[in-house]
PDB file of C-alpha atoms in Angstrom:
ATOM      1  CA  UNK A   1      20.683  14.471  11.960  1.00  0.00           C
ATOM      2  CA  UNK A   2      23.208  11.689  12.678  1.00  0.00           C
ATOM      3  CA  UNK A   3      26.151  10.159  10.873  1.00  0.00           C
ATOM      4  CA  UNK A   4      25.098   6.789   9.373  1.00  0.00           C
ATOM      5  CA  UNK A   5      21.422   7.038  10.451  1.00  0.00           C
ATOM      6  CA  UNK A   6      20.598   3.722   8.781  1.00  0.00           C
ATOM      7  CA  UNK A   7      23.051   1.813  11.032  1.00  0.00           C
ATOM      8  CA  UNK A   8      21.668   0.435  14.302  1.00  0.00           C
ATOM      9  CA  UNK A   9      23.960   1.658  17.060  1.00  0.00           C
ATOM     10  CA  UNK A  10      22.567   1.121  20.590  1.00  0.00           C
ATOM     11  CA  UNK A  11      25.487   3.104  22.053  1.00  0.00           C
ATOM     12  CA  UNK A  12      24.825   6.197  19.946  1.00  0.00           C
ATOM     13  CA  UNK A  13      24.260   9.423  21.859  1.00  0.00           C
ATOM     14  CA  UNK A  14      20.906  10.354  20.349  1.00  0.00           C
ATOM     15  CA  UNK A  15      20.108  13.726  21.906  1.00  0.00           C
ATOM     16  CA  UNK A  16      17.686  15.607  19.700  1.00  0.00           C
ATOM     17  CA  UNK A  17      16.196  12.522  18.075  1.00  0.00           C
ATOM     18  CA  UNK A  18      12.526  12.126  17.145  1.00  0.00           C
ATOM     19  CA  UNK A  19      10.684   9.483  19.149  1.00  0.00           C
ATOM     20  CA  UNK A  20       7.706   9.034  21.450  1.00  0.00           C
ATOM     21  CA  UNK A  21       9.419  11.339  23.953  1.00  0.00           C
ATOM     22  CA  UNK A  22       9.315  11.326  27.727  1.00  0.00           C
ATOM     23  CA  UNK A  23       7.370  13.130  30.429  1.00  0.00           C
ATOM     24  CA  UNK A  24       5.327  16.113  29.276  1.00  0.00           C
ATOM     25  CA  UNK A  25       6.858  15.762  25.818  1.00  0.00           C
ATOM     26  CA  UNK A  26       5.381  12.338  25.090  1.00  0.00           C
ATOM     27  CA  UNK A  27       3.512  11.934  21.825  1.00  0.00           C
ATOM     28  CA  UNK A  28      -0.250  11.844  22.413  1.00  0.00           C
ATOM     29  CA  UNK A  29      -0.602   9.118  19.766  1.00  0.00           C
ATOM     30  CA  UNK A  30       2.068   6.840  21.221  1.00  0.00           C
ATOM     31  CA  UNK A  31      -0.410   4.399  22.760  1.00  0.00           C
ATOM     32  CA  UNK A  32      -2.260   3.948  19.484  1.00  0.00           C
ATOM     33  CA  UNK A  33       1.014   3.506  17.597  1.00  0.00           C
ATOM     34  CA  UNK A  34       2.235   0.876  20.049  1.00  0.00           C
ATOM     35  CA  UNK A  35      -1.058  -1.031  19.885  1.00  0.00           C
ATOM     36  CA  UNK A  36      -0.942  -0.958  16.096  1.00  0.00           C
ATOM     37  CA  UNK A  37       2.582  -2.367  16.161  1.00  0.00           C
ATOM     38  CA  UNK A  38       1.949  -5.034  18.794  1.00  0.00           C
ATOM     39  CA  UNK A  39      -1.418  -6.200  17.404  1.00  0.00           C
ATOM     40  CA  UNK A  40      -1.250  -5.323  13.721  1.00  0.00           C
ATOM     41  CA  UNK A  41       2.028  -6.905  12.687  1.00  0.00           C
ATOM     42  CA  UNK A  42       1.368 -10.316  14.264  1.00  0.00           C
ATOM     43  CA  UNK A  43      -2.115 -10.328  12.659  1.00  0.00           C
ATOM     44  CA  UNK A  44      -0.654  -9.607   9.224  1.00  0.00           C
ATOM     45  CA  UNK A  45       1.946 -12.364   9.590  1.00  0.00           C
ATOM     46  CA  UNK A  46      -0.669 -14.867  10.807  1.00  0.00           C
ATOM     47  CA  UNK A  47      -2.892 -14.025   7.825  1.00  0.00           C
ATOM     48  CA  UNK A  48       0.010 -14.112   5.338  1.00  0.00           C
ATOM     49  CA  UNK A  49       2.614 -16.527   6.761  1.00  0.00           C
ATOM     50  CA  UNK A  50       4.626 -16.539   3.518  1.00  0.00           C
ATOM     51  CA  UNK A  51       4.794 -12.725   3.342  1.00  0.00           C
ATOM     52  CA  UNK A  52       8.249 -11.597   2.234  1.00  0.00           C
ATOM     53  CA  UNK A  53       9.984  -8.794   0.378  1.00  0.00           C
ATOM     54  CA  UNK A  54       9.572  -8.897  -3.396  1.00  0.00           C
ATOM     55  CA  UNK A  55      12.970  -7.248  -3.893  1.00  0.00           C
ATOM     56  CA  UNK A  56      16.289  -7.465  -2.060  1.00  0.00           C
ATOM     57  CA  UNK A  57      16.272  -5.357   1.114  1.00  0.00           C
ATOM     58  CA  UNK A  58      18.972  -3.105  -0.365  1.00  0.00           C
ATOM     59  CA  UNK A  59      16.504  -2.053  -3.098  1.00  0.00           C
ATOM     60  CA  UNK A  60      13.814  -0.784  -0.697  1.00  0.00           C
ATOM     61  CA  UNK A  61      13.899   3.016  -1.081  1.00  0.00           C
ATOM     62  CA  UNK A  62      14.297   4.910   2.181  1.00  0.00           C
ATOM     63  CA  UNK A  63      12.674   8.335   2.563  1.00  0.00           C
ATOM     64  CA  UNK A  64      15.037  10.533   4.559  1.00  0.00           C
ATOM     65  CA  UNK A  65      13.299  13.894   4.341  1.00  0.00           C
ATOM     66  CA  UNK A  66      10.213  15.415   5.878  1.00  0.00           C
ATOM     67  CA  UNK A  67       8.525  14.522   9.137  1.00  0.00           C
ATOM     68  CA  UNK A  68       8.359  10.790   8.394  1.00  0.00           C
ATOM     69  CA  UNK A  69      11.405   8.543   7.968  1.00  0.00           C
ATOM     70  CA  UNK A  70      11.074   5.063   6.551  1.00  0.00           C
ATOM     71  CA  UNK A  71      10.434   2.945   3.486  1.00  0.00           C
ATOM     72  CA  UNK A  72       9.201   4.926   0.497  1.00  0.00           C
ATOM     73  CA  UNK A  73       7.487   1.773  -0.730  1.00  0.00           C
ATOM     74  CA  UNK A  74       7.658  -1.830   0.398  1.00  0.00           C
ATOM     75  CA  UNK A  75       6.951  -4.334  -2.356  1.00  0.00           C
ATOM     76  CA  UNK A  76       5.958  -7.716  -0.934  1.00  0.00           C
ATOM     77  CA  UNK A  77       4.720 -11.086  -2.200  1.00  0.00           C
ATOM     78  CA  UNK A  78       3.013 -13.992  -0.451  1.00  0.00           C
TER      79      UNK A  78
END
């Protein structure tokens, strides 16, 4: 969809992007997703304070097709 999608660019004009949306187009699951992020991640890091990637970040495979975009797998150690 965008040139260099894996580069964080806060000034990028992102019309047509996939996100939680706004107004009548907001995702109905956005509240659950935000709770999972704000509660779940801190709980995981409290439980496993030494949690870290098992491989260099450059070796984490990124899935760029389909409805979901993100890490194809995320090997970790603690």
